[in-house]
PDB file of C-alpha atoms in Angstrom:
ATOM      1  CA  MET A  18     -25.027 124.386  -3.209  1.00 54.00           C
ATOM      2  CA  GLU A  19     -23.577 124.799  -6.684  1.00 59.00           C
ATOM      3  CA  TYR A  20     -24.062 122.102  -9.290  1.00 75.00           C
ATOM      4  CA  ASN A  21     -21.910 121.287 -12.274  1.00 92.00           C
ATOM      5  CA  MET A  22     -24.540 121.592 -14.989  1.00 94.00           C
ATOM      6  CA  GLU A  23     -22.216 120.170 -17.645  1.00 96.00           C
ATOM      7  CA  GLU A  24     -21.800 117.056 -15.506  1.00 96.00           C
ATOM      8  CA  ILE A  25     -25.573 116.802 -14.972  1.00 97.00           C
ATOM      9  CA  LEU A  26     -26.224 117.219 -18.703  1.00 98.00           C
ATOM     10  CA  GLU A  27     -23.631 114.618 -19.660  1.00 98.00           C
ATOM     11  CA  PHE A  28     -25.119 112.147 -17.197  1.00 98.00           C
ATOM     12  CA  ALA A  29     -28.677 112.888 -18.377  1.00 98.00           C
ATOM     13  CA  LEU A  30     -27.607 112.229 -21.963  1.00 98.00           C
ATOM     14  CA  GLN A  31     -26.111 108.902 -20.865  1.00 98.00           C
ATOM     15  CA  LEU A  32     -29.348 107.988 -19.099  1.00 98.00           C
ATOM     16  CA  GLY A  33     -31.339 108.956 -22.186  1.00 98.00           C
ATOM     17  CA  GLU A  34     -29.189 106.829 -24.464  1.00 98.00           C
ATOM     18  CA  GLU A  35     -29.439 103.815 -22.172  1.00 97.00           C
ATOM     19  CA  ALA A  36     -33.197 104.187 -21.757  1.00 97.00           C
ATOM     20  CA  GLY A  37     -33.596 104.783 -25.485  1.00 97.00           C
ATOM     21  CA  ASN A  38     -31.801 101.523 -26.292  1.00 97.00           C
ATOM     22  CA  SER A  39     -34.174  99.617 -24.001  1.00 96.00           C
ATOM     23  CA  ILE A  40     -37.226 101.299 -25.520  1.00 96.00           C
ATOM     24  CA  GLN A  41     -36.010 100.635 -29.065  1.00 96.00           C
ATOM     25  CA  ASN A  42     -35.338  96.965 -28.364  1.00 94.00           C
ATOM     26  CA  ALA A  43     -38.792  96.499 -26.836  1.00 93.00           C
ATOM     27  CA  PHE A  44     -40.492  98.544 -29.591  1.00 94.00           C
ATOM     28  CA  PHE A  45     -39.165  96.287 -32.353  1.00 94.00           C
ATOM     29  CA  SER A  46     -39.357  93.051 -30.371  1.00 89.00           C
ATOM     30  CA  GLU A  47     -41.712  90.355 -31.639  1.00 76.00           C
ATOM     31  CA  LYS A  48     -42.558  89.436 -28.053  1.00 76.00           C
ATOM     32  CA  GLN A  49     -45.973  90.538 -26.828  1.00 63.00           C
ATOM     33  CA  LYS A  50     -45.730  93.595 -24.580  1.00 70.00           C
ATOM     34  CA  ASN A  51     -46.730  93.108 -20.951  1.00 73.00           C
ATOM     35  CA  ILE A  52     -49.535  95.652 -20.576  1.00 71.00           C
ATOM     36  CA  THR A  53     -51.568  96.696 -17.549  1.00 74.00           C
ATOM     37  CA  PHE A  54     -54.090  99.511 -17.167  1.00 69.00           C
ATOM     38  CA  LYS A  55     -53.951 102.466 -14.768  1.00 63.00           C
ATOM     39  CA  GLY A  56     -57.355 103.614 -16.016  1.00 63.00           C
ATOM     40  CA  ILE A  57     -59.944 102.825 -18.686  1.00 63.00           C
ATOM     41  CA  VAL A  58     -57.547 103.735 -21.508  1.00 56.00           C
ATOM     42  CA  ASP A  59     -54.335 104.625 -19.624  1.00 59.00           C
ATOM     43  CA  LEU A  60     -51.680 101.979 -20.314  1.00 61.00           C
ATOM     44  CA  VAL A  61     -48.455 101.024 -18.594  1.00 75.00           C
ATOM     45  CA  THR A  62     -45.993  98.396 -19.801  1.00 83.00           C
ATOM     46  CA  GLU A  63     -43.160  96.455 -18.263  1.00 88.00           C
ATOM     47  CA  THR A  64     -40.820  98.671 -20.292  1.00 92.00           C
ATOM     48  CA  ASP A  65     -42.136 101.811 -18.541  1.00 89.00           C
ATOM     49  CA  LYS A  66     -41.443 100.253 -15.154  1.00 91.00           C
ATOM     50  CA  SER A  67     -38.074  98.671 -15.915  1.00 93.00           C
ATOM     51  CA  VAL A  68     -36.680 101.772 -17.650  1.00 94.00           C
ATOM     52  CA  GLU A  69     -37.726 104.006 -14.759  1.00 93.00           C
ATOM     53  CA  ASP A  70     -36.298 101.618 -12.155  1.00 94.00           C
ATOM     54  CA  ARG A  71     -32.957 101.466 -13.942  1.00 95.00           C
ATOM     55  CA  MET A  72     -32.721 105.235 -14.327  1.00 96.00           C
ATOM     56  CA  ILE A  73     -33.551 105.895 -10.686  1.00 95.00           C
ATOM     57  CA  GLY A  74     -31.036 103.265  -9.620  1.00 96.00           C
ATOM     58  CA  ARG A  75     -28.314 104.859 -11.729  1.00 97.00           C
ATOM     59  CA  ILE A  76     -29.092 108.335 -10.379  1.00 96.00           C
ATOM     60  CA  LYS A  77     -29.056 107.130  -6.767  1.00 96.00           C
ATOM     61  CA  GLU A  78     -25.610 105.646  -7.292  1.00 96.00           C
ATOM     62  CA  ARG A  79     -24.246 108.890  -8.772  1.00 95.00           C
ATOM     63  CA  PHE A  80     -26.228 111.478  -6.772  1.00 95.00           C
ATOM     64  CA  PRO A  81     -27.558 109.769  -3.612  1.00 95.00           C
ATOM     65  CA  LYS A  82     -29.064 112.948  -2.122  1.00 94.00           C
ATOM     66  CA  HIS A  83     -31.102 113.936  -5.180  1.00 95.00           C
ATOM     67  CA  LYS A  84     -34.902 113.639  -5.253  1.00 95.00           C
ATOM     68  CA  PHE A  85     -37.199 112.135  -7.902  1.00 93.00           C
ATOM     69  CA  LEU A  86     -40.527 112.919  -9.503  1.00 94.00           C
ATOM     70  CA  ALA A  87     -41.213 110.051 -11.882  1.00 89.00           C
ATOM     71  CA  GLU A  88     -44.388 108.792 -13.540  1.00 81.00           C
ATOM     72  CA  GLU A  89     -44.530 105.134 -12.575  1.00 77.00           C
ATOM     73  CA  SER A  90     -43.422 105.616  -8.965  1.00 77.00           C
ATOM     74  CA  PHE A  91     -45.638 108.662  -8.412  1.00 78.00           C
ATOM     75  CA  SER A  92     -48.224 108.578  -5.632  1.00 66.00           C
ATOM     76  CA  PRO A  93     -50.411 111.699  -5.303  1.00 68.00           C
ATOM     77  CA  GLN A  94     -50.007 113.542  -2.030  1.00 60.00           C
ATOM     78  CA  HIS A  95     -52.951 115.131  -0.282  1.00 53.00           C
ATOM     79  CA  GLN A  96     -53.386 118.513  -1.892  1.00 55.00           C
ATOM     80  CA  SER A  97     -50.957 120.917  -0.232  1.00 54.00           C
ATOM     81  CA  LYS A  98     -51.637 124.517   0.723  1.00 53.00           C
ATOM     82  CA  SER A  99     -50.390 125.544  -2.698  1.00 55.00           C
ATOM     83  CA  GLY A 100     -52.979 123.309  -4.368  1.00 66.00           C
ATOM     84  CA  SER A 101     -50.351 120.942  -5.798  1.00 72.00           C
ATOM     85  CA  ILE A 102     -50.660 117.156  -5.654  1.00 78.00           C
ATOM     86  CA  TYR A 103     -46.929 116.643  -6.297  1.00 85.00           C
ATOM     87  CA  ASN A 104     -44.110 116.201  -3.814  1.00 80.00           C
ATOM     88  CA  PHE A 105     -41.897 118.665  -5.658  1.00 87.00           C
ATOM     89  CA  SER A 106     -39.509 120.612  -3.436  1.00 88.00           C
ATOM     90  CA  ASP A 107     -36.607 123.031  -3.857  1.00 91.00           C
ATOM     91  CA  GLU A 108     -34.166 120.123  -3.565  1.00 94.00           C
ATOM     92  CA  PRO A 109     -32.309 118.997  -6.713  1.00 96.00           C
ATOM     93  CA  THR A 110     -34.900 116.802  -8.429  1.00 96.00           C
ATOM     94  CA  TRP A 111     -34.904 114.503 -11.446  1.00 97.00           C
ATOM     95  CA  ILE A 112     -38.245 114.640 -13.274  1.00 97.00           C
ATOM     96  CA  ILE A 113     -38.625 111.497 -15.369  1.00 96.00           C
ATOM     97  CA  ASP A 114     -41.058 110.003 -17.835  1.00 96.00           C
ATOM     98  CA  PRO A 115     -39.530 106.644 -18.812  1.00 95.00           C
ATOM     99  CA  VAL A 116     -41.782 106.145 -21.850  1.00 95.00           C
ATOM    100  CA  ASP A 117     -43.748 109.189 -22.956  1.00 96.00           C
ATOM    101  CA  GLY A 118     -46.233 107.991 -25.526  1.00 94.00           C
ATOM    102  CA  THR A 119     -46.943 104.553 -24.058  1.00 93.00           C
ATOM    103  CA  THR A 120     -50.051 104.073 -26.211  1.00 92.00           C
ATOM    104  CA  ASN A 121     -47.949 104.889 -29.286  1.00 95.00           C
ATOM    105  CA  PHE A 122     -45.326 102.426 -28.043  1.00 94.00           C
ATOM    106  CA  VAL A 123     -47.883  99.631 -27.691  1.00 92.00           C
ATOM    107  CA  HIS A 124     -49.353 100.294 -31.137  1.00 93.00           C
ATOM    108  CA  GLY A 125     -46.016 100.593 -32.934  1.00 95.00           C
ATOM    109  CA  TYR A 126     -46.454 104.321 -33.624  1.00 96.00           C
ATOM    110  CA  PRO A 127     -43.016 105.977 -33.597  1.00 97.00           C
ATOM    111  CA  TRP A 128     -43.749 109.104 -31.502  1.00 97.00           C
ATOM    112  CA  VAL A 129     -42.189 107.568 -28.376  1.00 97.00           C
ATOM    113  CA  CYS A 130     -39.491 108.993 -26.131  1.00 98.00           C
ATOM    114  CA  VAL A 131     -37.857 109.147 -22.728  1.00 98.00           C
ATOM    115  CA  SER A 132     -37.986 112.545 -21.017  1.00 98.00           C
ATOM    116  CA  ILE A 133     -35.449 113.567 -18.361  1.00 98.00           C
ATOM    117  CA  GLY A 134     -35.481 116.919 -16.594  1.00 98.00           C
ATOM    118  CA  PHE A 135     -33.299 118.161 -13.752  1.00 98.00           C
ATOM    119  CA  ALA A 136     -34.601 120.952 -11.518  1.00 97.00           C
ATOM    120  CA  VAL A 137     -33.086 123.039  -8.730  1.00 96.00           C
ATOM    121  CA  LYS A 138     -35.430 125.158  -6.611  1.00 94.00           C
ATOM    122  CA  LYS A 139     -38.246 123.991  -8.887  1.00 93.00           C
ATOM    123  CA  GLU A 140     -36.577 125.462 -11.963  1.00 96.00           C
ATOM    124  CA  VAL A 141     -35.634 123.036 -14.721  1.00 97.00           C
ATOM    125  CA  VAL A 142     -32.035 123.693 -15.724  1.00 98.00           C
ATOM    126  CA  VAL A 143     -31.259 120.573 -17.796  1.00 98.00           C
ATOM    127  CA  GLY A 144     -33.551 118.742 -20.194  1.00 98.00           C
ATOM    128  CA  VAL A 145     -33.054 115.679 -22.393  1.00 98.00           C
ATOM    129  CA  VAL A 146     -35.618 114.019 -24.644  1.00 98.00           C
ATOM    130  CA  VAL A 147     -34.654 110.950 -26.679  1.00 98.00           C
ATOM    131  CA  ASN A 148     -36.826 109.377 -29.371  1.00 98.00           C
ATOM    132  CA  PRO A 149     -34.858 106.215 -30.161  1.00 98.00           C
ATOM    133  CA  ILE A 150     -37.236 105.117 -32.919  1.00 98.00           C
ATOM    134  CA  LEU A 151     -36.556 108.224 -35.015  1.00 97.00           C
ATOM    135  CA  LYS A 152     -32.991 108.521 -33.639  1.00 98.00           C
ATOM    136  CA  GLU A 153     -33.566 112.036 -32.322  1.00 98.00           C
ATOM    137  CA  THR A 154     -31.889 113.332 -29.167  1.00 98.00           C
ATOM    138  CA  PHE A 155     -32.912 116.795 -27.979  1.00 98.00           C
ATOM    139  CA  HIS A 156     -31.136 118.533 -25.145  1.00 98.00           C
ATOM    140  CA  ALA A 157     -30.867 121.897 -23.463  1.00 98.00           C
ATOM    141  CA  MET A 158     -29.149 123.505 -20.508  1.00 98.00           C
ATOM    142  CA  LYS A 159     -30.369 126.794 -19.058  1.00 97.00           C
ATOM    143  CA  GLY A 160     -28.725 129.627 -20.945  1.00 97.00           C
ATOM    144  CA  GLY A 161     -27.012 127.318 -23.408  1.00 98.00           C
ATOM    145  CA  GLY A 162     -29.483 126.946 -26.275  1.00 98.00           C
ATOM    146  CA  ALA A 163     -31.384 123.903 -27.554  1.00 98.00           C
ATOM    147  CA  PHE A 164     -30.027 121.132 -29.736  1.00 98.00           C
ATOM    148  CA  LEU A 165     -31.127 118.160 -31.855  1.00 98.00           C
ATOM    149  CA  ASN A 166     -28.421 115.553 -32.327  1.00 98.00           C
ATOM    150  CA  GLY A 167     -25.833 118.199 -31.476  1.00 98.00           C
ATOM    151  CA  LYS A 168     -27.103 120.885 -33.874  1.00 98.00           C
ATOM    152  CA  ARG A 169     -28.630 124.154 -32.641  1.00 98.00           C
ATOM    153  CA  ILE A 170     -32.397 124.470 -33.186  1.00 98.00           C
ATOM    154  CA  ASN A 171     -34.909 127.324 -33.107  1.00 98.00           C
ATOM    155  CA  VAL A 172     -38.671 127.741 -33.038  1.00 98.00           C
ATOM    156  CA  SER A 173     -40.618 128.825 -36.100  1.00 98.00           C
ATOM    157  CA  ASN A 174     -41.302 132.405 -37.171  1.00 98.00           C
ATOM    158  CA  ALA A 175     -45.018 132.013 -37.957  1.00 98.00           C
ATOM    159  CA  LYS A 176     -46.810 135.212 -36.932  1.00 98.00           C
ATOM    160  CA  GLU A 177     -50.440 134.464 -37.769  1.00 97.00           C
ATOM    161  CA  LEU A 178     -52.794 131.625 -36.865  1.00 97.00           C
ATOM    162  CA  SER A 179     -53.364 131.010 -40.564  1.00 98.00           C
ATOM    163  CA  GLN A 180     -49.660 130.135 -40.796  1.00 97.00           C
ATOM    164  CA  SER A 181     -49.634 127.991 -37.662  1.00 98.00           C
ATOM    165  CA  VAL A 182     -49.841 124.258 -37.059  1.00 98.00           C
ATOM    166  CA  VAL A 183     -51.133 123.730 -33.511  1.00 98.00           C
ATOM    167  CA  SER A 184     -50.901 120.439 -31.654  1.00 98.00           C
ATOM    168  CA  THR A 185     -52.742 119.048 -28.649  1.00 98.00           C
ATOM    169  CA  ASN A 186     -53.200 115.694 -26.949  1.00 97.00           C
ATOM    170  CA  PHE A 187     -56.490 114.347 -25.634  1.00 94.00           C
ATOM    171  CA  GLY A 188     -55.229 112.513 -22.565  1.00 87.00           C
ATOM    172  CA  TYR A 189     -57.427 110.051 -20.707  1.00 86.00           C
ATOM    173  CA  ASP A 190     -60.490 112.114 -19.785  1.00 90.00           C
ATOM    174  CA  ARG A 191     -63.477 110.251 -21.227  1.00 91.00           C
ATOM    175  CA  THR A 192     -66.208 112.210 -19.441  1.00 94.00           C
ATOM    176  CA  GLU A 193     -68.787 114.186 -21.397  1.00 95.00           C
ATOM    177  CA  GLU A 194     -67.512 117.391 -19.791  1.00 95.00           C
ATOM    178  CA  GLY A 195     -63.938 116.598 -20.768  1.00 94.00           C
ATOM    179  CA  ALA A 196     -64.848 115.671 -24.338  1.00 95.00           C
ATOM    180  CA  ASP A 197     -66.896 118.869 -24.775  1.00 96.00           C
ATOM    181  CA  PHE A 198     -63.974 120.918 -23.507  1.00 96.00           C
ATOM    182  CA  MET A 199     -61.358 119.296 -25.726  1.00 96.00           C
ATOM    183  CA  LEU A 200     -63.528 119.377 -28.838  1.00 97.00           C
ATOM    184  CA  GLY A 201     -64.654 122.918 -28.071  1.00 97.00           C
ATOM    185  CA  ASN A 202     -61.056 124.089 -28.123  1.00 97.00           C
ATOM    186  CA  ILE A 203     -60.395 122.370 -31.443  1.00 98.00           C
ATOM    187  CA  ARG A 204     -63.551 123.873 -32.929  1.00 97.00           C
ATOM    188  CA  THR A 205     -62.520 127.358 -31.850  1.00 98.00           C
ATOM    189  CA  LEU A 206     -59.077 127.005 -33.403  1.00 98.00           C
ATOM    190  CA  LEU A 207     -60.515 125.734 -36.682  1.00 98.00           C
ATOM    191  CA  MET A 208     -63.144 128.460 -36.826  1.00 97.00           C
ATOM    192  CA  GLU A 209     -60.379 131.046 -36.326  1.00 97.00           C
ATOM    193  CA  ASN A 210     -58.538 129.634 -39.336  1.00 97.00           C
ATOM    194  CA  VAL A 211     -55.588 127.933 -37.717  1.00 98.00           C
ATOM    195  CA  GLN A 212     -53.660 126.361 -40.588  1.00 98.00           C
ATOM    196  CA  SER A 213     -53.904 122.817 -39.213  1.00 98.00           C
ATOM    197  CA  THR A 214     -53.971 120.725 -36.046  1.00 98.00           C
ATOM    198  CA  ARG A 215     -51.997 117.673 -34.951  1.00 98.00           C
ATOM    199  CA  SER A 216     -51.928 115.194 -32.066  1.00 97.00           C
ATOM    200  CA  GLU A 217     -48.680 113.325 -31.440  1.00 97.00           C
ATOM    201  CA  GLY A 218     -49.802 111.354 -28.390  1.00 97.00           C
ATOM    202  CA  SER A 219     -46.617 112.385 -26.579  1.00 98.00           C
ATOM    203  CA  ALA A 220     -46.268 115.786 -24.934  1.00 98.00           C
ATOM    204  CA  ALA A 221     -42.471 115.596 -24.860  1.00 98.00           C
ATOM    205  CA  VAL A 222     -42.353 114.834 -28.596  1.00 98.00           C
ATOM    206  CA  ALA A 223     -44.741 117.709 -29.304  1.00 98.00           C
ATOM    207  CA  LEU A 224     -42.728 120.138 -27.184  1.00 98.00           C
ATOM    208  CA  CYS A 225     -39.553 119.226 -29.038  1.00 98.00           C
ATOM    209  CA  SER A 226     -41.396 119.624 -32.321  1.00 98.00           C
ATOM    210  CA  VAL A 227     -42.262 123.192 -31.313  1.00 98.00           C
ATOM    211  CA  ALA A 228     -38.609 123.791 -30.415  1.00 98.00           C
ATOM    212  CA  LEU A 229     -37.573 122.484 -33.830  1.00 98.00           C
ATOM    213  CA  GLY A 230     -40.207 124.501 -35.732  1.00 98.00           C
ATOM    214  CA  ARG A 231     -42.156 121.464 -36.947  1.00 98.00           C
ATOM    215  CA  LEU A 232     -45.061 122.798 -34.915  1.00 98.00           C
ATOM    216  CA  ASP A 233     -45.839 126.395 -34.094  1.00 98.00           C
ATOM    217  CA  ALA A 234     -47.664 125.711 -30.822  1.00 98.00           C
ATOM    218  CA  PHE A 235     -48.756 122.943 -28.468  1.00 98.00           C
ATOM    219  CA  TYR A 236     -51.251 122.936 -25.604  1.00 98.00           C
ATOM    220  CA  GLU A 237     -52.678 120.336 -23.273  1.00 98.00           C
ATOM    221  CA  PHE A 238     -54.839 120.114 -20.162  1.00 97.00           C
ATOM    222  CA  GLY A 239     -54.444 117.345 -17.572  1.00 94.00           C
ATOM    223  CA  ILE A 240     -50.695 117.107 -18.097  1.00 94.00           C
ATOM    224  CA  HIS A 241     -48.107 116.089 -15.456  1.00 94.00           C
ATOM    225  CA  PRO A 242     -44.668 117.592 -14.662  1.00 95.00           C
ATOM    226  CA  TRP A 243     -42.778 114.546 -15.979  1.00 96.00           C
ATOM    227  CA  ASP A 244     -44.467 114.943 -19.374  1.00 96.00           C
ATOM    228  CA  ILE A 245     -43.244 118.498 -19.881  1.00 98.00           C
ATOM    229  CA  ALA A 246     -40.281 119.369 -17.624  1.00 98.00           C
ATOM    230  CA  ALA A 247     -37.497 118.628 -20.103  1.00 98.00           C
ATOM    231  CA  GLY A 248     -39.446 119.779 -23.153  1.00 98.00           C
ATOM    232  CA  VAL A 249     -40.367 123.163 -21.688  1.00 98.00           C
ATOM    233  CA  LEU A 250     -36.702 124.005 -21.162  1.00 98.00           C
ATOM    234  CA  ILE A 251     -35.885 122.848 -24.692  1.00 98.00           C
ATOM    235  CA  VAL A 252     -38.634 125.100 -26.109  1.00 98.00           C
ATOM    236  CA  LYS A 253     -37.461 128.122 -24.118  1.00 98.00           C
ATOM    237  CA  GLU A 254     -33.837 127.606 -25.098  1.00 98.00           C
ATOM    238  CA  ALA A 255     -34.939 127.371 -28.735  1.00 98.00           C
ATOM    239  CA  GLY A 256     -36.477 130.845 -28.456  1.00 98.00           C
ATOM    240  CA  GLY A 257     -40.046 129.830 -27.599  1.00 98.00           C
ATOM    241  CA  VAL A 258     -42.399 130.696 -24.762  1.00 98.00           C
ATOM    242  CA  ALA A 259     -44.253 128.590 -22.192  1.00 98.00           C
ATOM    243  CA  ILE A 260     -47.373 130.047 -20.561  1.00 97.00           C
ATOM    244  CA  ASP A 261     -50.529 129.167 -18.669  1.00 97.00           C
ATOM    245  CA  PRO A 262     -53.263 128.772 -21.307  1.00 97.00           C
ATOM    246  CA  LEU A 263     -55.963 129.984 -18.902  1.00 93.00           C
ATOM    247  CA  ASN A 264     -54.546 133.448 -18.365  1.00 91.00           C
ATOM    248  CA  GLY A 265     -51.435 133.845 -20.498  1.00 92.00           C
ATOM    249  CA  GLY A 266     -49.345 134.139 -17.323  1.00 93.00           C
ATOM    250  CA  SER A 267     -46.345 132.215 -16.082  1.00 93.00           C
ATOM    251  CA  LEU A 268     -46.353 128.446 -16.453  1.00 95.00           C
ATOM    252  CA  HIS A 269     -46.193 126.256 -13.335  1.00 93.00           C
ATOM    253  CA  LEU A 270     -45.120 122.668 -13.948  1.00 94.00           C
ATOM    254  CA  GLU A 271     -47.607 121.530 -11.292  1.00 92.00           C
ATOM    255  CA  SER A 272     -50.685 123.290 -12.721  1.00 91.00           C
ATOM    256  CA  ARG A 273     -51.580 120.395 -15.080  1.00 93.00           C
ATOM    257  CA  ARG A 274     -51.952 122.642 -18.124  1.00 96.00           C
ATOM    258  CA  ILE A 275     -49.551 124.095 -20.664  1.00 98.00           C
ATOM    259  CA  LEU A 276     -49.224 126.186 -23.805  1.00 98.00           C
ATOM    260  CA  VAL A 277     -45.921 126.554 -25.639  1.00 98.00           C
ATOM    261  CA  SER A 278     -45.291 128.328 -28.920  1.00 98.00           C
ATOM    262  CA  ASN A 279     -42.988 130.566 -30.859  1.00 98.00           C
ATOM    263  CA  PRO A 280     -42.973 134.161 -29.525  1.00 98.00           C
ATOM    264  CA  HIS A 281     -45.678 135.363 -31.921  1.00 98.00           C
ATOM    265  CA  VAL A 282     -48.786 133.191 -31.603  1.00 98.00           C
ATOM    266  CA  GLY A 283     -48.926 132.015 -27.970  1.00 97.00           C
ATOM    267  CA  GLU A 284     -51.024 134.856 -26.559  1.00 96.00           C
ATOM    268  CA  LYS A 285     -53.432 134.668 -29.505  1.00 97.00           C
ATOM    269  CA  ILE A 286     -53.981 130.949 -28.929  1.00 98.00           C
ATOM    270  CA  ALA A 287     -54.385 131.428 -25.172  1.00 97.00           C
ATOM    271  CA  LEU A 288     -57.210 133.920 -25.775  1.00 97.00           C
ATOM    272  CA  LEU A 289     -58.960 131.417 -28.050  1.00 97.00           C
ATOM    273  CA  LEU A 290     -58.610 128.587 -25.531  1.00 97.00           C
ATOM    274  CA  GLN A 291     -60.257 130.771 -22.905  1.00 96.00           C
ATOM    275  CA  ARG A 292     -63.510 130.871 -24.888  1.00 96.00           C
ATOM    276  CA  THR A 293     -64.527 127.310 -23.991  1.00 95.00           C
ATOM    277  CA  PRO A 294     -65.765 126.808 -20.395  1.00 93.00           C
ATOM    278  CA  VAL A 295     -62.986 125.094 -18.455  1.00 94.00           C
ATOM    279  CA  PRO A 296     -63.813 122.112 -16.189  1.00 93.00           C
ATOM    280  CA  SER A 297     -62.842 122.857 -12.597  1.00 91.00           C
ATOM    281  CA  LYS A 298     -60.298 120.011 -12.543  1.00 90.00           C
ATOM    282  CA  TYR A 299     -58.271 121.878 -15.185  1.00 91.00           C
ATOM    283  CA  ALA A 300     -58.609 125.303 -13.555  1.00 90.00           C
ATOM    284  CA  VAL A 301     -56.823 124.806 -10.228  1.00 84.00           C
ATOM    285  CA  VAL A 302     -55.015 127.988  -9.209  1.00 80.00           C
ATOM    286  CA  LEU A 303     -51.741 127.265  -7.414  1.00 78.00           C
ATOM    287  CA  ASN A 304     -50.617 129.544  -4.599  1.00 67.00           C
ATOM    288  CA  PHE A 305     -46.978 129.112  -3.677  1.00 57.00           C
ATOM    289  CA  ASP A 306     -47.006 132.036  -1.218  1.00 51.00           C
ATOM    290  CA  ASN A 307     -48.458 129.842   1.548  1.00 45.00           C
TER     291      ASN A 307
END
C-alpha cells in the first residue's frame, strides 16, 4: 500500500504542535506536577500519559488501521526469535515519546520535547521532534532533507575527536556494572582528547542537536525505539550517520543502543566505545532472519 508521505508529515507536525502546547503549559504551570515512578529514578507524569493518550486518539481517528509503539502504553513482549522485546511489525506504525526528557520537565530544565516517528516496514520515513520550551520544531521526510523551523539543517564538519563535542545520556541503570560501563566510556573519550562531552537528558533533543551541528556525535545504551525513531531520520536527512556502537554496523531501532554523528567521527568513536567491557544486557544481537 502506498502512503502519502506529505499528508503523514503534515499530520505529524499538527500532532507535535498540539502536544508541544500541552507540554509548554504544564512546564510553566505553578501547579505541582503529578509524578509517579516506573523505577528507582525513572519518572512519569500525568502530562506524559495525557499527551500520549490524546495523540493516539487523534491518530486512530485519522488512520484507524495504523499501529503504535509508544512509551507509556508499552508492555514488553516475551523476547521473540529475533531477540526483540518490542511488538514492532512491518505495518505502518507511529513511534511516539510524548515527553522525552521527563526528568528535565519535572525539574524545569528546558531540554524537553515530543518525538513522533512514522515507520513502514520498520523503516522510519517521517520524523518530527518539537521542543516547545525553546520553540524548536525539527522535521524530516525520507529523501527530503532535515529542517528546523522550516529552514534546512546539516550536521557538522568536524573531522577529528579533538574538534568534537560528544553527548551521551546515563539512563536509569544504577547498578555497579552499569555505572562502570558508562563512566568507562566517558573516561576513554576524555583520554583520547575528545574536545568536550555533554548530557542533555533527552535522546531526541541530542539527536536533533547532532543534525543541527550543535553536537558532533551522540551515543547511548539502554535506549528505546520511541526515544530515537524520529531523531535518527532527522540526523540522516541532515547528512549524518546512525550506527551500532558495538560493531560500527547498521543500526536497529530495537537493539537498545545507538551512535549517531557526522560522517567523519562515528567510526572512530565506535572503536573507542568498544574498549570498555559491555554488560550483556546492552549487547543483545538481534536476528531478523528467523
